[in-house]
Amino acid sequence: MIGMGMIFDETYRPFFERAHAEGIYRRDFGVIDIELSAVASRTGSRAEKYRQEAGAKITPFASFAGAASTQQLLTHGVDAVCVATPDDRHFESARLALEAGKHVLIEKPSVLKLQELDALDTLAKKNNALAKIVYHKLGDPDHKKLHTHYVDGNFQHVNNGYCTLLEPKSISGSQFAEWIQGRNPGTYVAVHYIKLIDFTFGGKWKLARITCNGQRGIVGPATGNTWDSVQLQIVYAYPDGREAAFDIHTSWVTPDNFPGYVDQEVQFRFDNGVWNAHQRKRGVEMTIENRTPGNLKITPNHHYNGSFLEPWGERSQRGYGIEIIQKFFEEVAYVEFAGPPALREERLTQMRALDYNDVGADRNTVAIVQAMEALLERQAQGQPAGVVEVNGPRGGLVLLTPGKIEAAVLYSNRV
């Protein structure tokens, strides 16, 4: 495990603790033991705290800290590596792990540039390893139902959509304060919806252009490069000449006493219908004196990683945020144990073909992230209102700025 912050605690920790107690099982690969063997982190303090808190819930693990911690972890006999570091540190850790021949799971966004994605995909193929990404919103029951309706033809031809995900100030002001300088909430959370849109509705269309705008002045200086809020627009083109446009609004400056931890919703419009879904308002509201909306929320989401007392007396923690991590380990187990070694390459090819989480299927998502980062950088330099064109005559990703004749080629190959 590389990175021991909030994401580890919310999803990886409950998965590893349950896997330690029960393993994972499927008829094709049998019973598989999964142990958290080693962790790498910046200081080692959170790893040590977790070791003390977990006790017998987990196998004793090695903890490495500092600049060389990833390299040290990779010599510890691990089979798979999970990367849950800040966004701009994913690439180097994933690259080192794939070079060592390890299966890799990366938190979203996978990387920030297509050049980096190409490198990871090449390494995974060269070293016969899986390289996967955590997009847990694809496992949300509401989003799975949307995808089902679209594939089954109930919704026809998506025209446009609006998505929003607003994080509290505690994210930007305390939890992520050590790495937030120069960063933006779009890359951090808009990527959830970028992937949701591309996976749910994609296939026939082509990514056409990206525009972006942002606001500053709360998390950092009003003239700096640290962003409070970001508004992103993505346009896809269909073969028949029609287009689909999607606006994604994100921020991490919502007041901490907001009724829910995050406010998040989607609206999609089709030729024959509309889909509205609110991922904060799930039908439950509660109030407890002196506890809501502080350490408990008025409108909680129990589907992501809810903690429960089961009817049969067991304490459990489950939800789509944890299930999506288990799916990665099931895919690894399938490759390694679901048949004879002579057919491993065939099984590896099958798992790589899963376009919901493979790096090879992440091109549009990373292209949009790379464009967004470049557009915000130009705005910080006093050159707003740019547009990135995709797969035009000048290259795969080309940034055009009003008033400037020359174009900036962000990525020369086709997206």
Short mmCIF file of C-alpha atoms in Angstrom, two decimals:
data_model
loop_
_atom_site.label_atom_id
_atom_site.label_comp_id
_atom_site.label_asym_id
_atom_site.label_seq_id
_atom_site.Cartn_x
_atom_site.Cartn_y
_atom_site.Cartn_z
CA MET A 1 0.00 0.00 0.00
CA ILE A 2 1.48 3.34 -1.09
CA GLY A 3 -0.26 6.17 0.77
CA MET A 4 -2.00 5.91 4.14
CA GLY A 5 -4.34 8.90 4.14
CA MET A 6 -8.11 9.41 4.07
CA ILE A 7 -8.73 7.14 1.08
CA PHE A 8 -6.91 4.26 2.74
CA ASP A 9 -9.02 4.63 5.86
CA GLU A 10 -12.33 4.88 3.98
CA THR A 11 -12.00 1.94 1.58
CA TYR A 12 -8.72 0.01 1.62
CA ARG A 13 -8.63 -0.48 5.38
CA PRO A 14 -12.06 -2.16 5.60
CA PHE A 15 -11.25 -4.29 2.57
CA PHE A 16 -7.91 -5.51 3.93
CA GLU A 17 -9.37 -6.21 7.36
CA ARG A 18 -12.21 -8.27 5.91
CA ALA A 19 -9.84 -10.06 3.52
CA HIS A 20 -7.54 -10.86 6.44
CA ALA A 21 -10.44 -12.51 8.25
CA GLU A 22 -12.11 -14.26 5.32
CA GLY A 23 -9.93 -14.12 2.20
CA ILE A 24 -11.80 -13.89 -1.08
CA TYR A 25 -13.52 -16.74 -2.89
CA ARG A 26 -14.82 -17.49 -6.34
CA ARG A 27 -15.38 -20.92 -7.82
CA ASP A 28 -12.97 -20.33 -10.72
CA PHE A 29 -9.97 -19.39 -8.56
CA GLY A 30 -10.91 -20.84 -5.17
CA VAL A 31 -10.05 -19.40 -1.77
CA ILE A 32 -7.35 -16.70 -1.91
CA ASP A 33 -5.57 -15.21 1.08
CA ILE A 34 -4.84 -11.48 0.83
CA GLU A 35 -2.55 -9.84 3.35
CA LEU A 36 -1.41 -6.25 3.70
CA SER A 37 2.31 -7.03 3.70
CA ALA A 38 3.99 -3.63 3.43
CA VAL A 39 3.13 0.06 3.30
CA ALA A 40 5.00 3.10 2.02
CA SER A 41 4.21 6.63 3.18
CA ARG A 42 5.76 10.05 3.54
CA THR A 43 6.46 9.99 7.29
CA GLY A 44 5.28 6.60 8.55
CA SER A 45 3.24 8.16 11.38
CA ARG A 46 -0.18 7.15 10.02
CA ALA A 47 1.06 3.64 9.30
CA GLU A 48 2.24 3.28 12.88
CA LYS A 49 -1.03 4.67 14.22
CA TYR A 50 -2.98 2.20 12.11
CA ARG A 51 -0.77 -0.67 13.27
CA GLN A 52 -1.62 0.16 16.89
CA GLU A 53 -5.34 0.58 16.22
CA ALA A 54 -5.80 -2.49 14.02
CA GLY A 55 -4.22 -5.04 16.31
CA ALA A 56 -5.29 -8.55 15.33
CA LYS A 57 -7.53 -7.25 12.51
CA ILE A 58 -4.52 -7.29 10.19
CA THR A 59 -1.28 -9.21 9.69
CA PRO A 60 1.84 -7.41 10.97
CA PHE A 61 3.16 -5.34 8.06
CA ALA A 62 6.43 -3.66 7.20
CA SER A 63 6.34 0.15 7.10
CA PHE A 64 8.68 2.21 4.95
CA ALA A 65 8.84 6.00 5.03
CA GLY A 66 10.65 8.72 3.15
CA ALA A 67 11.84 9.33 -0.39
CA ALA A 68 12.91 5.71 -1.05
CA SER A 69 9.89 4.07 0.60
CA THR A 70 8.34 2.81 -2.64
CA GLN A 71 11.57 1.15 -3.75
CA GLN A 72 11.90 -0.48 -0.33
CA LEU A 73 8.32 -1.74 -0.45
CA LEU A 74 8.91 -3.34 -3.85
CA THR A 75 11.72 -5.50 -2.44
CA HIS A 76 9.43 -6.91 0.25
CA GLY A 77 7.92 -9.70 -1.83
CA VAL A 78 4.57 -8.08 -2.61
CA ASP A 79 2.43 -9.34 -5.50
CA ALA A 80 0.24 -6.27 -6.03
CA VAL A 81 0.55 -2.58 -5.22
CA CYS A 82 -2.22 -0.06 -4.46
CA VAL A 83 -1.40 3.62 -5.03
CA ALA A 84 -3.44 6.12 -3.00
CA THR A 85 -1.16 9.17 -2.93
CA PRO A 86 -2.01 12.75 -4.01
CA ASP A 87 -2.99 13.08 -7.69
CA ASP A 88 0.32 14.41 -8.98
CA ARG A 89 2.32 11.59 -7.35
CA HIS A 90 0.50 8.62 -8.86
CA PHE A 91 2.67 8.19 -11.93
CA GLU A 92 6.05 7.64 -10.32
CA SER A 93 4.80 5.08 -7.80
CA ALA A 94 2.82 3.18 -10.44
CA ARG A 95 5.76 3.26 -12.85
CA LEU A 96 8.14 1.78 -10.28
CA ALA A 97 5.65 -0.94 -9.36
CA LEU A 98 5.00 -1.95 -12.98
CA GLU A 99 8.71 -1.95 -13.75
CA ALA A 100 9.04 -4.45 -10.91
CA GLY A 101 6.36 -6.63 -12.52
CA LYS A 102 3.67 -6.01 -9.89
CA HIS A 103 -0.04 -5.75 -10.54
CA VAL A 104 -1.09 -2.16 -9.81
CA LEU A 105 -4.29 -0.44 -8.66
CA ILE A 106 -4.24 3.38 -8.84
CA GLU A 107 -6.69 5.78 -7.26
CA LYS A 108 -8.40 8.15 -9.68
CA PRO A 109 -7.17 10.07 -11.60
CA SER A 110 -4.73 7.47 -12.90
CA VAL A 111 -2.24 10.10 -14.10
CA LEU A 112 -2.31 13.72 -15.26
CA LYS A 113 -0.95 13.35 -18.81
CA LEU A 114 -1.46 11.02 -21.75
CA GLN A 115 2.31 10.66 -22.03
CA GLU A 116 2.30 9.13 -18.54
CA LEU A 117 -0.66 6.89 -19.35
CA ASP A 118 1.15 5.61 -22.45
CA ALA A 119 4.19 4.76 -20.32
CA LEU A 120 2.14 2.81 -17.76
CA ASP A 121 0.20 0.92 -20.42
CA THR A 122 3.43 -0.03 -22.19
CA LEU A 123 5.03 -1.22 -18.95
CA ALA A 124 1.99 -3.28 -17.98
CA LYS A 125 2.00 -5.06 -21.33
CA LYS A 126 5.77 -5.55 -21.33
CA ASN A 127 5.82 -7.07 -17.84
CA ASN A 128 2.55 -9.04 -18.12
CA ALA A 129 0.86 -7.20 -15.26
CA LEU A 130 -2.52 -5.60 -14.69
CA ALA A 131 -2.69 -1.81 -14.35
CA LYS A 132 -6.10 -0.75 -13.09
CA ILE A 133 -7.78 2.39 -11.73
CA VAL A 134 -10.31 2.94 -8.94
CA TYR A 135 -13.45 4.59 -10.32
CA HIS A 136 -15.82 3.73 -7.52
CA LYS A 137 -18.75 5.75 -8.86
CA LEU A 138 -19.14 3.17 -11.61
CA GLY A 139 -20.14 0.79 -8.82
CA ASP A 140 -22.75 3.12 -7.31
CA PRO A 141 -26.12 1.31 -7.65
CA ASP A 142 -27.77 4.39 -9.18
CA HIS A 143 -25.05 4.78 -11.80
CA LYS A 144 -25.09 1.06 -12.58
CA LYS A 145 -28.83 1.32 -13.20
CA LEU A 146 -28.29 4.31 -15.50
CA HIS A 147 -25.72 2.32 -17.47
CA THR A 148 -28.10 -0.65 -17.64
CA HIS A 149 -30.94 1.51 -18.97
CA TYR A 150 -28.68 3.01 -21.64
CA VAL A 151 -27.21 -0.30 -22.80
CA ASP A 152 -30.70 -1.84 -22.91
CA GLY A 153 -31.95 1.00 -25.11
CA ASN A 154 -34.43 2.49 -22.65
CA PHE A 155 -32.62 5.83 -22.86
CA GLN A 156 -31.72 6.84 -26.41
CA HIS A 157 -28.97 9.23 -27.51
CA VAL A 158 -27.67 11.39 -24.68
CA ASN A 159 -27.65 15.07 -25.67
CA ASN A 160 -26.22 16.88 -22.67
CA GLY A 161 -25.73 16.68 -18.95
CA TYR A 162 -24.76 18.48 -15.77
CA CYS A 163 -22.81 17.03 -12.84
CA THR A 164 -21.69 18.66 -9.61
CA LEU A 165 -19.56 17.49 -6.70
CA LEU A 166 -18.88 19.99 -3.91
CA GLU A 167 -16.41 19.03 -1.15
CA PRO A 168 -16.21 20.70 2.30
CA LYS A 169 -13.56 23.19 3.37
CA SER A 170 -12.08 20.56 5.69
CA ILE A 171 -10.73 18.79 2.59
CA SER A 172 -8.79 21.76 1.24
CA GLY A 173 -8.08 23.40 4.59
CA SER A 174 -6.82 20.50 6.68
CA GLN A 175 -6.98 16.95 5.32
CA PHE A 176 -5.15 17.73 2.07
CA ALA A 177 -3.40 20.94 3.08
CA GLU A 178 0.15 19.56 2.69
CA TRP A 179 -0.25 18.91 -1.06
CA ILE A 180 -3.03 21.23 -2.18
CA GLN A 181 -0.88 24.15 -3.36
CA GLY A 182 -1.10 24.42 -7.14
CA ARG A 183 -3.93 21.89 -7.34
CA ASN A 184 -7.60 22.08 -8.28
CA PRO A 185 -10.83 20.27 -7.31
CA GLY A 186 -11.58 19.41 -10.94
CA THR A 187 -8.73 16.93 -11.26
CA TYR A 188 -9.50 15.59 -7.80
CA VAL A 189 -13.26 14.93 -8.15
CA ALA A 190 -14.55 15.94 -11.61
CA VAL A 191 -12.68 12.89 -12.85
CA HIS A 192 -15.39 10.73 -11.22
CA TYR A 193 -17.96 12.12 -13.63
CA ILE A 194 -15.59 12.36 -16.58
CA LYS A 195 -15.15 8.60 -16.39
CA LEU A 196 -18.84 7.99 -15.63
CA ILE A 197 -19.89 9.86 -18.78
CA ASP A 198 -17.24 8.30 -21.02
CA PHE A 199 -17.92 4.76 -19.78
CA THR A 200 -21.72 4.95 -19.59
CA PHE A 201 -22.44 6.59 -22.94
CA GLY A 202 -19.25 6.06 -24.96
CA GLY A 203 -18.59 3.78 -27.88
CA LYS A 204 -19.85 5.56 -30.97
CA TRP A 205 -18.82 9.13 -30.24
CA LYS A 206 -15.42 10.85 -30.31
CA LEU A 207 -14.04 13.40 -27.86
CA ALA A 208 -14.09 16.78 -29.65
CA ARG A 209 -13.12 19.71 -27.38
CA ILE A 210 -12.69 20.81 -23.78
CA THR A 211 -13.10 24.20 -22.09
CA CYS A 212 -12.61 25.15 -18.46
CA ASN A 213 -12.85 28.05 -16.01
CA GLY A 214 -12.00 28.38 -12.33
CA GLN A 215 -12.14 30.67 -9.29
CA ARG A 216 -9.50 31.44 -6.65
CA GLY A 217 -9.17 33.42 -3.44
CA ILE A 218 -10.29 31.13 -0.59
CA VAL A 219 -7.83 28.24 -0.53
CA GLY A 220 -5.05 30.41 -1.95
CA PRO A 221 -4.40 33.89 -3.36
CA ALA A 222 -6.84 35.29 -5.91
CA THR A 223 -3.99 35.54 -8.41
CA GLY A 224 -2.33 32.23 -7.57
CA ASN A 225 -2.54 28.75 -9.06
CA THR A 226 -4.54 26.98 -6.32
CA TRP A 227 -8.20 26.73 -7.23
CA ASP A 228 -11.37 26.88 -5.12
CA SER A 229 -13.88 25.90 -7.80
CA VAL A 230 -13.71 24.64 -11.38
CA GLN A 231 -16.30 24.55 -14.18
CA LEU A 232 -15.44 22.09 -16.94
CA GLN A 233 -17.24 21.52 -20.25
CA ILE A 234 -16.67 18.45 -22.41
CA VAL A 235 -18.05 18.07 -25.94
CA TYR A 236 -18.30 14.77 -27.81
CA ALA A 237 -19.14 14.39 -31.51
CA TYR A 238 -21.30 11.59 -32.93
CA PRO A 239 -20.68 10.10 -36.39
CA ASP A 240 -23.92 11.67 -37.68
CA GLY A 241 -22.70 15.19 -36.88
CA ARG A 242 -24.65 15.68 -33.66
CA GLU A 243 -22.86 16.67 -30.45
CA ALA A 244 -23.26 16.00 -26.73
CA ALA A 245 -22.05 18.52 -24.13
CA PHE A 246 -21.47 17.93 -20.42
CA ASP A 247 -20.83 20.53 -17.72
CA ILE A 248 -19.09 19.39 -14.52
CA HIS A 249 -18.87 21.82 -11.57
CA THR A 250 -16.61 21.03 -8.62
CA SER A 251 -15.26 22.78 -5.53
CA TRP A 252 -13.71 22.08 -2.13
CA VAL A 253 -14.87 25.16 -0.24
CA THR A 254 -18.39 24.18 0.90
CA PRO A 255 -18.98 25.10 4.59
CA ASP A 256 -18.15 22.24 6.94
CA ASN A 257 -21.62 22.41 8.53
CA PHE A 258 -23.30 21.50 5.24
CA PRO A 259 -26.00 18.80 5.78
CA GLY A 260 -24.02 16.18 3.86
CA TYR A 261 -20.30 15.55 3.65
CA VAL A 262 -20.38 16.32 -0.08
CA ASP A 263 -23.11 17.60 -2.37
CA GLN A 264 -23.24 15.61 -5.58
CA GLU A 265 -25.79 15.13 -8.33
CA VAL A 266 -26.12 14.30 -12.01
CA GLN A 267 -28.65 15.29 -14.68
CA PHE A 268 -28.61 13.73 -18.14
CA ARG A 269 -30.96 14.54 -21.02
CA PHE A 270 -31.70 12.11 -23.85
CA ASP A 271 -33.73 12.19 -27.05
CA ASN A 272 -36.51 10.38 -25.21
CA GLY A 273 -36.02 11.07 -21.52
CA VAL A 274 -34.27 12.60 -18.51
CA TRP A 275 -32.24 11.06 -15.66
CA ASN A 276 -31.85 13.04 -12.42
CA ALA A 277 -29.97 11.52 -9.49
CA HIS A 278 -28.80 13.06 -6.24
CA GLN A 279 -26.05 11.11 -4.51
CA ARG A 280 -26.37 13.05 -1.24
CA LYS A 281 -30.15 12.94 -0.83
CA ARG A 282 -30.67 9.18 -0.75
CA GLY A 283 -33.94 9.26 1.15
CA VAL A 284 -32.49 9.36 4.68
CA GLU A 285 -32.42 12.43 6.94
CA MET A 286 -31.46 12.42 10.60
CA THR A 287 -30.71 14.88 13.39
CA ILE A 288 -28.89 14.17 16.67
CA GLU A 289 -28.27 16.98 19.13
CA ASN A 290 -24.66 18.18 19.20
CA ARG A 291 -23.62 15.62 16.57
CA THR A 292 -25.22 16.63 13.25
CA PRO A 293 -24.04 18.03 10.91
CA GLY A 294 -20.59 17.74 12.52
CA ASN A 295 -19.29 14.21 12.99
CA LEU A 296 -22.58 12.79 11.70
CA LYS A 297 -24.36 14.09 8.61
CA ILE A 298 -28.02 15.01 8.19
CA THR A 299 -28.19 13.36 4.74
CA PRO A 300 -25.76 10.41 4.89
CA ASN A 301 -24.67 8.11 2.04
CA HIS A 302 -24.73 4.58 3.45
CA HIS A 303 -24.02 2.98 0.07
CA TYR A 304 -20.34 3.99 -0.26
CA ASN A 305 -18.65 2.47 2.82
CA GLY A 306 -21.36 2.19 5.44
CA SER A 307 -20.72 0.67 8.87
CA PHE A 308 -23.50 -1.61 10.05
CA LEU A 309 -24.63 -3.94 12.79
CA GLU A 310 -25.98 -6.83 10.74
CA PRO A 311 -29.22 -8.60 11.81
CA TRP A 312 -27.14 -11.67 12.73
CA GLY A 313 -24.99 -9.63 15.14
CA GLU A 314 -21.89 -9.06 13.02
CA ARG A 315 -20.30 -5.62 12.73
CA SER A 316 -19.47 -4.94 9.07
CA GLN A 317 -18.40 -2.19 6.71
CA ARG A 318 -19.43 -2.50 3.10
CA GLY A 319 -20.40 -0.51 0.03
CA TYR A 320 -19.44 0.22 -3.56
CA GLY A 321 -16.27 2.08 -2.50
CA ILE A 322 -14.97 -1.16 -0.98
CA GLU A 323 -16.43 -3.54 -3.55
CA ILE A 324 -14.56 -1.86 -6.41
CA ILE A 325 -11.26 -2.62 -4.65
CA GLN A 326 -12.23 -6.24 -4.14
CA LYS A 327 -12.97 -6.51 -7.87
CA PHE A 328 -9.33 -5.63 -8.60
CA PHE A 329 -8.09 -8.43 -6.38
CA GLU A 330 -10.57 -10.83 -7.97
CA GLU A 331 -9.16 -9.87 -11.37
CA VAL A 332 -5.60 -10.51 -10.14
CA ALA A 333 -6.68 -13.84 -8.63
CA TYR A 334 -8.34 -14.82 -11.90
CA VAL A 335 -5.15 -14.12 -13.85
CA GLU A 336 -2.89 -15.99 -11.45
CA PHE A 337 -5.03 -18.87 -10.15
CA ALA A 338 -8.12 -19.51 -12.31
CA GLY A 339 -6.52 -22.07 -14.61
CA PRO A 340 -3.27 -23.60 -15.83
CA PRO A 341 -0.16 -21.38 -16.08
CA ALA A 342 -0.03 -22.03 -19.82
CA LEU A 343 -3.27 -20.06 -20.24
CA ARG A 344 -2.28 -17.13 -17.99
CA GLU A 345 -1.74 -14.78 -20.94
CA GLU A 346 -5.24 -15.52 -22.19
CA ARG A 347 -6.70 -14.70 -18.78
CA LEU A 348 -4.57 -11.54 -18.59
CA THR A 349 -5.94 -10.41 -21.95
CA GLN A 350 -9.50 -10.96 -20.72
CA MET A 351 -8.94 -8.80 -17.64
CA ARG A 352 -7.27 -6.04 -19.66
CA ALA A 353 -10.35 -5.89 -21.86
CA LEU A 354 -12.46 -4.65 -18.91
CA ASP A 355 -12.86 -1.04 -19.96
CA TYR A 356 -14.30 0.19 -16.66
CA ASN A 357 -10.92 0.19 -14.92
CA ASP A 358 -8.00 -0.66 -17.24
CA VAL A 359 -5.37 1.97 -18.04
CA GLY A 360 -5.74 1.13 -21.71
CA ALA A 361 -9.35 2.37 -21.58
CA ASP A 362 -8.54 5.59 -19.72
CA ARG A 363 -7.43 7.71 -22.67
CA ASN A 364 -10.40 10.07 -22.91
CA THR A 365 -10.47 10.60 -19.15
CA VAL A 366 -6.77 11.44 -18.93
CA ALA A 367 -6.99 13.61 -22.06
CA ILE A 368 -9.72 15.70 -20.40
CA VAL A 369 -7.71 15.96 -17.16
CA GLN A 370 -4.60 17.04 -19.08
CA ALA A 371 -6.61 19.64 -21.01
CA MET A 372 -8.23 20.96 -17.82
CA GLU A 373 -4.88 21.34 -16.08
CA ALA A 374 -3.43 23.21 -19.08
CA LEU A 375 -6.45 25.52 -19.38
CA LEU A 376 -6.29 26.42 -15.68
CA GLU A 377 -2.56 27.07 -15.95
CA ARG A 378 -3.20 29.48 -18.84
CA GLN A 379 -5.92 31.23 -16.84
CA ALA A 380 -3.52 31.65 -13.91
CA GLN A 381 -1.11 33.29 -16.36
CA GLY A 382 -3.80 35.82 -17.33
CA GLN A 383 -4.90 34.05 -20.51
CA PRO A 384 -8.41 32.65 -19.86
CA ALA A 385 -11.10 31.36 -22.23
CA GLY A 386 -8.94 28.83 -24.05
CA VAL A 387 -10.18 25.68 -25.74
CA VAL A 388 -8.47 22.35 -26.29
CA GLU A 389 -9.30 20.63 -29.57
CA VAL A 390 -9.00 16.86 -29.80
CA ASN A 391 -7.54 14.89 -32.73
CA GLY A 392 -7.42 17.87 -35.05
CA PRO A 393 -4.90 18.49 -37.85
CA ARG A 394 -2.32 19.89 -35.40
CA GLY A 395 -2.27 16.98 -32.94
CA GLY A 396 -4.18 14.88 -30.45
CA LEU A 397 -4.53 17.61 -27.79
CA VAL A 398 -3.99 21.20 -28.91
CA LEU A 399 -4.57 24.26 -26.72
CA LEU A 400 -5.88 27.36 -28.49
CA THR A 401 -5.85 30.70 -26.66
CA PRO A 402 -7.85 33.79 -27.77
CA GLY A 403 -5.55 36.48 -29.16
CA LYS A 404 -2.63 34.10 -29.73
CA ILE A 405 -1.80 32.82 -33.20
CA GLU A 406 0.37 29.93 -32.11
CA ALA A 407 -1.19 26.76 -30.70
CA ALA A 408 0.28 24.69 -27.87
CA VAL A 409 0.45 20.98 -28.65
CA LEU A 410 -0.14 19.14 -25.37
CA TYR A 411 -0.09 15.66 -26.93
CA SER A 412 0.94 15.02 -30.52
CA ASN A 413 -0.41 11.48 -31.04
CA ARG A 414 -4.09 10.69 -31.44
CA VAL A 415 -6.04 10.44 -28.22
#
